[in-house]
XYZ file of C-alpha atoms in Angstrom:
167
model
C 80.301 93.210 116.753
C 81.944 92.086 113.514
C 85.226 90.258 114.058
C 88.506 91.190 112.380
C 88.624 88.268 109.943
C 85.063 88.762 108.714
C 85.541 92.505 108.299
C 88.812 92.104 106.370
C 87.243 89.367 104.242
C 84.617 91.894 103.146
C 87.349 94.474 102.457
C 89.192 91.905 100.340
C 86.033 91.235 98.304
C 85.648 94.971 97.783
C 89.299 95.170 96.671
C 88.665 92.372 94.152
C 85.879 94.480 92.640
C 88.289 97.370 92.280
C 90.963 95.141 90.779
C 88.480 93.923 88.165
C 87.966 97.603 87.203
C 91.708 98.194 86.796
C 92.261 99.755 90.209
C 94.847 98.823 92.819
C 93.539 96.113 95.166
C 92.734 98.357 98.097
C 89.279 97.884 99.562
C 87.781 99.262 102.753
C 84.608 98.722 104.744
C 83.038 100.417 107.749
C 80.854 98.511 110.189
C 78.739 99.830 113.033
C 78.522 96.796 115.290
C 77.534 94.004 112.885
C 75.980 96.334 110.304
C 77.925 97.100 107.132
C 77.546 100.864 106.780
C 79.845 101.601 103.820
C 82.373 100.089 101.456
C 84.672 101.392 98.749
C 87.676 100.498 96.669
C 90.359 102.840 95.449
C 89.194 104.870 92.445
C 92.352 106.644 91.278
C 92.283 105.307 87.726
C 88.531 105.590 87.182
C 88.258 109.125 88.589
C 91.697 110.231 87.374
C 92.306 111.823 90.769
C 94.692 111.175 93.645
C 92.673 111.605 96.852
C 90.183 108.802 96.273
C 91.644 106.201 98.621
C 89.435 103.248 99.536
C 89.464 103.939 103.280
C 88.806 107.651 102.832
C 85.896 106.971 100.458
C 84.405 104.343 102.791
C 84.690 106.691 105.779
C 83.109 109.528 103.818
C 80.196 107.267 102.803
C 79.792 106.059 106.399
C 79.768 109.660 107.580
C 77.026 110.441 105.065
C 74.941 107.515 106.361
C 75.588 108.148 110.058
C 75.723 111.957 110.155
C 76.214 113.066 113.732
C 74.356 109.992 114.931
C 75.674 106.600 115.794
C 74.402 103.093 115.279
C 74.644 100.467 117.962
C 78.052 98.955 118.401
C 81.544 100.304 117.831
C 82.674 101.597 114.450
C 85.128 99.308 112.692
C 87.277 100.191 109.685
C 88.755 97.230 107.810
C 91.172 97.745 104.927
C 93.330 95.542 102.723
C 96.306 97.910 103.199
C 97.488 99.783 106.302
C 95.874 103.239 106.323
C 97.977 106.304 105.596
C 98.054 109.333 107.875
C 95.243 111.079 105.974
C 92.940 108.066 106.276
C 93.727 107.473 109.951
C 92.959 111.140 110.562
C 89.583 110.646 108.898
C 89.000 107.537 111.040
C 89.731 109.533 114.202
C 87.410 112.315 113.070
C 84.602 109.818 112.351
C 85.102 108.114 115.729
C 86.317 104.712 114.555
C 86.918 102.391 117.498
C 88.788 99.574 115.759
C 91.006 99.423 112.683
C 91.927 96.114 111.067
C 94.117 95.784 107.998
C 95.610 92.919 106.034
C 98.941 94.191 104.797
C 101.429 96.683 106.199
C 102.334 99.603 103.945
C 106.045 100.206 104.567
C 106.237 103.529 102.738
C 103.145 105.374 103.923
C 101.363 103.292 106.560
C 100.658 105.372 109.645
C 99.546 102.965 112.372
C 102.770 103.470 114.347
C 102.427 107.261 114.151
C 99.291 107.206 116.282
C 101.472 106.480 119.284
C 102.917 109.982 118.894
C 99.544 111.716 118.733
C 97.954 113.412 121.735
C 94.214 113.972 121.693
C 93.375 117.676 121.464
C 92.041 118.967 124.784
C 89.465 121.208 123.079
C 88.036 118.314 121.034
C 87.654 115.380 123.423
C 85.555 113.401 120.920
C 88.712 112.922 118.791
C 90.373 109.820 120.108
C 92.754 107.158 118.985
C 91.081 103.873 117.974
C 91.220 101.415 120.865
C 92.413 98.609 118.562
C 94.667 98.815 115.516
C 95.652 95.377 114.225
C 97.530 94.498 111.075
C 98.309 91.198 109.406
C 94.682 90.024 109.296
C 94.481 87.682 106.269
C 97.815 89.022 104.972
C 98.357 86.187 102.423
C 95.036 86.916 100.715
C 95.971 90.597 100.343
C 99.432 89.664 99.050
C 97.780 87.505 96.389
C 95.627 90.438 95.224
C 98.685 92.688 95.024
C 100.523 89.969 93.064
C 97.637 89.946 90.565
C 97.893 93.713 90.249
C 101.664 93.440 89.673
C 100.960 91.136 86.722
C 98.211 93.401 85.358
C 98.201 96.131 82.729
C 98.500 99.169 84.961
C 101.300 101.734 84.829
C 104.792 100.360 85.494
C 105.138 102.269 88.776
C 101.867 100.873 90.069
C 102.865 97.335 89.077
C 106.253 97.713 90.805
C 104.596 99.028 93.986
C 102.149 96.114 93.996
C 104.965 93.638 93.370
C 106.821 94.956 96.417
C 103.721 94.689 98.616
C 103.028 91.156 97.384
C 106.470 90.115 98.660
C 106.377 91.966 101.983
């Protein structure tokens, strides 16, 4: 199975691709065991839409590849930024076993909220990931957000990135 550092390293590379396209530096990858199944970066600026988060796009692509089947090994989601509630919900629905992220998201990160969630009795295949670990390669993610803060994006986006770079 892919380890946390290697998975987040791939997510960081994916985020760099997004940053080079003018997007925020959020990248996500999904592994099944050691096999990279999907990757995505945030596409808000390119698609001019809001619900095109990196982790959601990567999970959707993984779901397309996997369908109802499963590859060998646990599913791993690695992201440069702590997933929000919507993206963690998608991870639960897809059956992600492990979530690794580089940088905490103080305003909308939802890792702590999973402790409040009870698995629905009528849907036993929905379950909380067994591992959720933040801070993996945090300085590398902070550097990407610092680059975004110095970029040409909207002022609000630059301010948000500046705050994350310092966190």
